[in-house]
mmCIF file of C-alpha atoms in Angstrom:
data_model
loop_
_atom_site.group_PDB
_atom_site.id
_atom_site.type_symbol
_atom_site.label_atom_id
_atom_site.label_comp_id
_atom_site.label_asym_id
_atom_site.label_seq_id
_atom_site.Cartn_x
_atom_site.Cartn_y
_atom_site.Cartn_z
ATOM 1 C CA MET A 1 25.122 -0.948 1.614
ATOM 2 C CA ASN A 2 21.724 0.985 1.736
ATOM 3 C CA ARG A 3 19.918 1.246 -1.672
ATOM 4 C CA SER A 4 19.694 4.928 -0.808
ATOM 5 C CA ASP A 5 23.376 5.154 -0.760
ATOM 6 C CA LEU A 6 23.749 3.838 -4.405
ATOM 7 C CA PRO A 7 24.849 6.060 -7.015
ATOM 8 C CA VAL A 8 22.241 7.349 -9.360
ATOM 9 C CA PRO A 9 22.007 5.004 -12.505
ATOM 10 C CA ASP A 10 23.152 6.586 -15.734
ATOM 11 C CA VAL A 11 19.521 6.509 -17.389
ATOM 12 C CA GLY A 12 20.557 8.342 -20.236
ATOM 13 C CA ARG A 13 23.084 5.415 -21.832
ATOM 14 C CA GLN A 14 20.193 2.815 -20.761
ATOM 15 C CA GLU A 15 22.559 0.987 -18.562
ATOM 16 C CA PHE A 16 19.929 0.010 -15.940
ATOM 17 C CA GLU A 17 17.838 -2.751 -14.994
ATOM 18 C CA LEU A 18 13.929 -2.264 -14.320
ATOM 19 C CA PRO A 19 11.716 -4.225 -12.103
ATOM 20 C CA ARG A 20 9.746 -6.633 -13.485
ATOM 21 C CA ALA A 21 6.469 -5.105 -12.052
ATOM 22 C CA VAL A 22 5.651 -2.103 -9.416
ATOM 23 C CA LEU A 23 3.083 -3.179 -7.032
ATOM 24 C CA TRP A 24 1.304 -0.383 -5.622
ATOM 25 C CA ASP A 25 -0.741 0.046 -2.249
ATOM 26 C CA MET A 26 -3.888 2.145 -2.669
ATOM 27 C CA ASP A 27 -4.843 3.713 0.548
ATOM 28 C CA GLY A 28 -2.569 6.466 1.913
ATOM 29 C CA THR A 29 0.011 5.698 -1.206
ATOM 30 C CA LEU A 30 -2.073 6.412 -4.352
ATOM 31 C CA LEU A 31 -5.187 7.850 -2.872
ATOM 32 C CA ASP A 32 -5.418 10.350 -0.058
ATOM 33 C CA SER A 33 -8.169 8.155 1.383
ATOM 34 C CA GLU A 34 -6.846 7.757 4.732
ATOM 35 C CA LYS A 35 -8.652 10.671 5.767
ATOM 36 C CA LEU A 36 -11.997 9.376 4.867
ATOM 37 C CA TRP A 37 -11.059 5.814 6.729
ATOM 38 C CA ASP A 38 -10.235 8.334 9.736
ATOM 39 C CA ILE A 39 -13.832 9.597 9.695
ATOM 40 C CA ALA A 40 -15.169 6.009 9.635
ATOM 41 C CA MET A 41 -12.862 4.510 12.090
ATOM 42 C CA ALA A 42 -13.456 7.448 14.412
ATOM 43 C CA GLU A 43 -17.127 6.914 14.440
ATOM 44 C CA LEU A 44 -16.795 3.051 14.770
ATOM 45 C CA ALA A 45 -14.530 3.785 17.512
ATOM 46 C CA GLU A 46 -17.434 5.925 19.341
ATOM 47 C CA ARG A 47 -19.896 3.276 18.640
ATOM 48 C CA LEU A 48 -17.901 0.516 20.574
ATOM 49 C CA GLY A 49 -17.193 3.022 23.238
ATOM 50 C CA VAL A 50 -13.603 4.121 22.725
ATOM 51 C CA THR A 51 -12.137 7.347 21.766
ATOM 52 C CA MET A 52 -9.958 7.228 18.703
ATOM 53 C CA THR A 53 -6.445 8.572 19.374
ATOM 54 C CA THR A 54 -3.645 9.200 17.080
ATOM 55 C CA GLU A 55 -1.884 6.144 18.529
ATOM 56 C CA LEU A 56 -4.727 3.901 18.117
ATOM 57 C CA ARG A 57 -5.399 5.136 14.842
ATOM 58 C CA GLN A 58 -1.924 4.545 13.468
ATOM 59 C CA SER A 59 -2.105 1.275 14.545
ATOM 60 C CA THR A 60 -4.771 0.331 12.609
ATOM 61 C CA LEU A 61 -3.277 1.905 9.041
ATOM 62 C CA GLY A 62 -2.922 -0.563 6.367
ATOM 63 C CA ASN A 63 -4.396 -3.157 8.563
ATOM 64 C CA SER A 64 -7.225 -5.700 6.840
ATOM 65 C CA MET A 65 -10.947 -5.198 8.116
ATOM 66 C CA GLN A 66 -10.508 -7.845 10.617
ATOM 67 C CA GLY A 67 -7.342 -6.646 11.872
ATOM 68 C CA ALA A 68 -8.489 -2.734 12.249
ATOM 69 C CA MET A 69 -11.173 -3.810 14.111
ATOM 70 C CA THR A 70 -9.830 -6.176 16.522
ATOM 71 C CA LYS A 71 -7.500 -3.434 17.525
ATOM 72 C CA LEU A 72 -10.857 -1.117 18.404
ATOM 73 C CA TYR A 73 -12.324 -3.952 20.286
ATOM 74 C CA VAL A 74 -9.032 -4.658 22.216
ATOM 75 C CA ALA A 75 -8.809 -0.921 23.029
ATOM 76 C CA ALA A 76 -12.592 -0.823 23.993
ATOM 77 C CA GLY A 77 -11.848 -3.673 26.381
ATOM 78 C CA ILE A 78 -14.618 -5.752 24.791
ATOM 79 C CA PRO A 79 -14.287 -9.655 25.183
ATOM 80 C CA GLU A 80 -13.956 -11.717 22.042
ATOM 81 C CA ALA A 81 -17.203 -13.352 23.232
ATOM 82 C CA ASP A 82 -19.071 -9.883 22.918
ATOM 83 C CA ARG A 83 -17.628 -9.138 19.442
ATOM 84 C CA ASP A 84 -19.585 -8.778 16.208
ATOM 85 C CA LEU A 85 -17.200 -8.706 13.544
ATOM 86 C CA ASP A 86 -19.398 -9.077 10.934
ATOM 87 C CA ALA A 87 -22.105 -6.832 11.884
ATOM 88 C CA GLN A 88 -19.382 -3.751 12.433
ATOM 89 C CA ALA A 89 -17.617 -4.854 9.040
ATOM 90 C CA GLU A 90 -20.890 -4.580 7.329
ATOM 91 C CA TRP A 91 -21.405 -0.949 9.086
ATOM 92 C CA ILE A 92 -18.056 0.271 8.196
ATOM 93 C CA ARG A 93 -18.267 -0.861 4.478
ATOM 94 C CA GLY A 94 -21.394 1.003 4.188
ATOM 95 C CA ARG A 95 -19.686 4.193 5.701
ATOM 96 C CA VAL A 96 -16.895 4.175 3.632
ATOM 97 C CA ALA A 97 -18.860 3.458 0.542
ATOM 98 C CA GLU A 98 -20.645 6.507 1.389
ATOM 99 C CA LEU A 99 -17.589 8.668 1.972
ATOM 100 C CA PHE A 100 -15.858 7.286 -1.209
ATOM 101 C CA GLY A 101 -18.910 8.530 -3.187
ATOM 102 C CA GLY A 102 -18.145 11.807 -2.517
ATOM 103 C CA GLY A 103 -14.814 11.560 -4.204
ATOM 104 C CA ILE A 104 -11.672 10.464 -3.032
ATOM 105 C CA PRO A 105 -8.512 12.598 -3.751
ATOM 106 C CA TRP A 106 -4.936 11.716 -5.163
ATOM 107 C CA ARG A 107 -2.092 11.670 -3.011
ATOM 108 C CA PRO A 108 0.049 14.245 -4.501
ATOM 109 C CA GLY A 109 2.190 13.370 -7.521
ATOM 110 C CA ALA A 110 0.536 9.836 -7.572
ATOM 111 C CA ASP A 111 -1.083 10.052 -10.719
ATOM 112 C CA ALA A 112 1.914 11.279 -12.591
ATOM 113 C CA ALA A 113 3.858 8.681 -10.862
ATOM 114 C CA LEU A 114 1.649 5.868 -12.507
ATOM 115 C CA ASP A 115 2.105 7.522 -15.496
ATOM 116 C CA THR A 116 5.897 7.634 -15.359
ATOM 117 C CA VAL A 117 5.950 3.606 -14.876
ATOM 118 C CA ALA A 118 3.539 2.979 -17.480
ATOM 119 C CA SER A 119 5.780 4.858 -19.896
ATOM 120 C CA LEU A 120 8.585 2.338 -18.876
ATOM 121 C CA GLY A 121 6.480 -0.504 -19.920
ATOM 122 C CA ILE A 122 6.595 -1.982 -16.554
ATOM 123 C CA PRO A 123 3.413 -4.075 -15.619
ATOM 124 C CA MET A 124 1.606 -2.546 -12.688
ATOM 125 C CA VAL A 125 -0.524 -4.298 -9.791
ATOM 126 C CA LEU A 126 -2.782 -2.688 -7.313
ATOM 127 C CA VAL A 127 -2.069 -4.487 -3.637
ATOM 128 C CA THR A 128 -4.356 -3.005 -1.188
ATOM 129 C CA ASN A 129 -5.881 -4.587 2.158
ATOM 130 C CA THR A 130 -9.048 -3.100 1.160
ATOM 131 C CA GLU A 131 -11.709 -5.269 0.471
ATOM 132 C CA ARG A 132 -12.842 -5.746 -2.900
ATOM 133 C CA GLU A 133 -16.205 -4.264 -2.713
ATOM 134 C CA LEU A 134 -14.577 -0.563 -1.736
ATOM 135 C CA THR A 135 -11.612 -1.301 -4.184
ATOM 136 C CA GLU A 136 -13.976 -1.532 -6.994
ATOM 137 C CA ARG A 137 -15.362 1.901 -5.734
ATOM 138 C CA ALA A 138 -12.109 3.574 -5.869
ATOM 139 C CA LEU A 139 -10.773 2.422 -9.169
ATOM 140 C CA PRO A 140 -12.810 4.476 -11.325
ATOM 141 C CA THR A 141 -10.650 7.496 -9.711
ATOM 142 C CA ILE A 142 -7.199 5.605 -10.242
ATOM 143 C CA GLY A 143 -8.022 3.866 -13.416
ATOM 144 C CA LYS A 144 -8.455 -0.091 -13.373
ATOM 145 C CA HIS A 145 -7.184 0.057 -17.065
ATOM 146 C CA ARG A 146 -3.679 0.905 -15.568
ATOM 147 C CA PHE A 147 -3.142 -2.353 -13.864
ATOM 148 C CA ALA A 148 -2.384 -5.975 -15.097
ATOM 149 C CA HIS A 149 -4.095 -7.133 -12.041
ATOM 150 C CA THR A 150 -5.766 -5.687 -8.660
ATOM 151 C CA LEU A 151 -5.480 -7.864 -5.370
ATOM 152 C CA CYS A 152 -7.508 -6.994 -2.164
ATOM 153 C CA GLY A 153 -7.431 -8.319 1.204
ATOM 154 C CA ASP A 154 -10.395 -10.560 1.003
ATOM 155 C CA GLU A 155 -8.788 -12.511 -1.756
ATOM 156 C CA VAL A 156 -6.128 -14.092 0.079
ATOM 157 C CA ALA A 157 -5.470 -16.238 3.482
ATOM 158 C CA GLU A 158 -4.219 -13.136 5.121
ATOM 159 C CA GLY A 159 -4.086 -9.404 4.427
ATOM 160 C CA LYS A 160 -1.122 -7.340 5.370
ATOM 161 C CA PRO A 161 1.122 -7.306 7.286
ATOM 162 C CA ALA A 162 1.376 -11.069 6.411
ATOM 163 C CA PRO A 163 2.991 -11.502 2.717
ATOM 164 C CA ASP A 164 0.103 -12.980 0.839
ATOM 165 C CA LEU A 165 -0.678 -10.202 -1.204
ATOM 166 C CA TYR A 166 2.363 -9.472 -2.495
ATOM 167 C CA LEU A 167 3.239 -13.240 -3.150
ATOM 168 C CA ALA A 168 0.002 -13.330 -4.904
ATOM 169 C CA ALA A 169 0.799 -10.114 -7.131
ATOM 170 C CA ALA A 170 4.271 -11.234 -8.071
ATOM 171 C CA ALA A 171 3.204 -14.561 -9.177
ATOM 172 C CA ALA A 172 0.375 -12.986 -11.090
ATOM 173 C CA VAL A 173 2.819 -11.122 -13.342
ATOM 174 C CA GLY A 174 5.199 -14.287 -13.685
ATOM 175 C CA ALA A 175 7.811 -12.890 -11.364
ATOM 176 C CA THR A 176 9.525 -13.416 -8.227
ATOM 177 C CA PRO A 177 9.074 -11.141 -5.341
ATOM 178 C CA ALA A 178 12.407 -9.622 -5.375
ATOM 179 C CA GLN A 179 11.971 -8.791 -9.205
ATOM 180 C CA CYS A 180 8.946 -6.471 -8.276
ATOM 181 C CA LEU A 181 9.028 -2.901 -6.323
ATOM 182 C CA ALA A 182 6.714 -2.662 -4.018
ATOM 183 C CA VAL A 183 5.355 1.104 -3.195
ATOM 184 C CA GLU A 184 3.947 1.503 -0.016
ATOM 185 C CA ASP A 185 3.034 4.344 2.830
ATOM 186 C CA SER A 186 2.264 2.439 5.797
ATOM 187 C CA PRO A 187 4.511 0.067 8.495
ATOM 188 C CA THR A 188 1.699 -2.704 8.145
ATOM 189 C CA GLY A 189 2.304 -2.646 4.084
ATOM 190 C CA THR A 190 5.948 -2.338 4.324
ATOM 191 C CA GLU A 191 6.297 -5.283 6.598
ATOM 192 C CA ALA A 192 4.194 -7.197 4.349
ATOM 193 C CA ALA A 193 6.150 -6.342 1.311
ATOM 194 C CA THR A 194 9.622 -6.924 3.074
ATOM 195 C CA ALA A 195 8.008 -10.111 4.404
ATOM 196 C CA ALA A 196 7.507 -11.204 0.677
ATOM 197 C CA GLY A 197 10.527 -10.232 -0.204
ATOM 198 C CA CYS A 198 10.037 -7.484 -2.387
ATOM 199 C CA PRO A 199 12.543 -4.252 -2.247
ATOM 200 C CA VAL A 200 9.868 -1.406 -0.982
ATOM 201 C CA LEU A 201 9.929 2.238 -1.850
ATOM 202 C CA VAL A 202 8.508 3.968 1.221
ATOM 203 C CA VAL A 203 6.529 7.391 0.876
ATOM 204 C CA PRO A 204 5.016 7.701 4.388
ATOM 205 C CA SER A 205 1.899 9.145 4.990
ATOM 206 C CA ASP A 206 0.589 9.375 8.323
ATOM 207 C CA ALA A 207 2.494 7.015 10.479
ATOM 208 C CA GLU A 208 6.351 6.472 10.631
ATOM 209 C CA VAL A 209 7.689 3.392 9.098
ATOM 210 C CA PRO A 210 10.978 1.991 10.542
ATOM 211 C CA SER A 211 14.070 2.020 7.993
ATOM 212 C CA GLY A 212 15.326 -1.770 6.959
ATOM 213 C CA PRO A 213 17.044 -3.898 4.505
ATOM 214 C CA GLY A 214 15.548 -3.253 0.857
ATOM 215 C CA ARG A 215 13.645 -0.065 2.143
ATOM 216 C CA THR A 216 14.085 3.362 0.167
ATOM 217 C CA PHE A 217 12.531 6.342 1.700
ATOM 218 C CA ARG A 218 11.145 9.269 -0.154
ATOM 219 C CA ASP A 219 9.176 12.065 0.868
ATOM 220 C CA GLY A 220 6.280 11.523 -1.480
ATOM 221 C CA LEU A 221 5.574 10.656 -5.181
ATOM 222 C CA VAL A 222 5.977 14.237 -6.336
ATOM 223 C CA GLY A 223 8.725 14.336 -9.267
ATOM 224 C CA LEU A 224 9.137 10.546 -9.066
ATOM 225 C CA ASP A 225 11.240 9.505 -12.045
ATOM 226 C CA ILE A 226 12.906 6.576 -13.535
ATOM 227 C CA ALA A 227 16.192 6.882 -11.438
ATOM 228 C CA ASP A 228 13.896 6.798 -8.432
ATOM 229 C CA VAL A 229 12.399 3.842 -9.399
ATOM 230 C CA VAL A 230 15.497 1.924 -10.703
ATOM 231 C CA THR A 231 17.578 3.070 -7.358
ATOM 232 C CA ALA A 232 14.871 1.761 -5.172
ATOM 233 C CA TRP A 233 14.401 -1.685 -6.800
ATOM 234 C CA ARG A 234 17.849 -2.840 -8.523
ATOM 235 C CA PRO A 235 19.222 -5.875 -7.438
ATOM 236 C CA ILE A 236 22.383 -5.638 -5.296
ATOM 237 C CA GLY A 237 24.984 -8.335 -5.412
ATOM 238 C CA SER A 238 26.467 -10.072 -2.281
ATOM 239 C CA ALA A 239 29.396 -7.579 -2.117
ATOM 240 C CA GLY A 240 27.043 -4.513 -2.550
ATOM 241 C CA ASP A 241 27.593 -3.763 -6.464
ATOM 242 C CA VAL A 242 24.893 -3.194 -8.854
ATOM 243 C CA MET A 243 24.029 -5.851 -11.160
ATOM 244 C CA GLY A 244 23.974 -4.654 -14.280
ATOM 245 C CA HIS A 245 23.341 -6.110 -17.736
#
């Protein structure tokens, strides 16, 4: 049974379980920062001699810095021996920092969605492939105080789509991945959360995310409420029954 097919919980009688934590992606999920990354990535593609197509940009969404740049190098036909990842990474860090300095818009409903989860007393963790240096520039907008922990792509062995970030986030709050709800917008991030074993609330932004077990889809975060959180997360028994108290 698909999670979205389950009956809506009776929140009025409090007969429901909550996740141990909600693990939030940042770019494209909470912040509309992908539009700023679009600018920097298109400029980087031009530097490398390739045109940034819609398909190429979508393939880089949610990637680690190295993963995204590698895809640009491949598209540009540049041999590995001629790739200067460190220099280009430094350039794009500076460009994105400059763009972030002009202000980062919220995704619609994201600010209120964070407040909703916080009002339930559920710890929240920020789980982003963005490196720490740039994440720190975005945190004043989101509010670092909201999160029990913040984890960045350069703080684990492998960023998304590997499960490392989500495994670390669950461990940070003393929970298993299955006890946490991940919120993602990209195919890469959703793959990472699924690989870790987290149920995922998918709110697609610029790229289509394939359906799959443990994935609940919502058009966006506007109007997110407790029933949405519970329905997306709550564990399901082997026979498809909801596991209650």
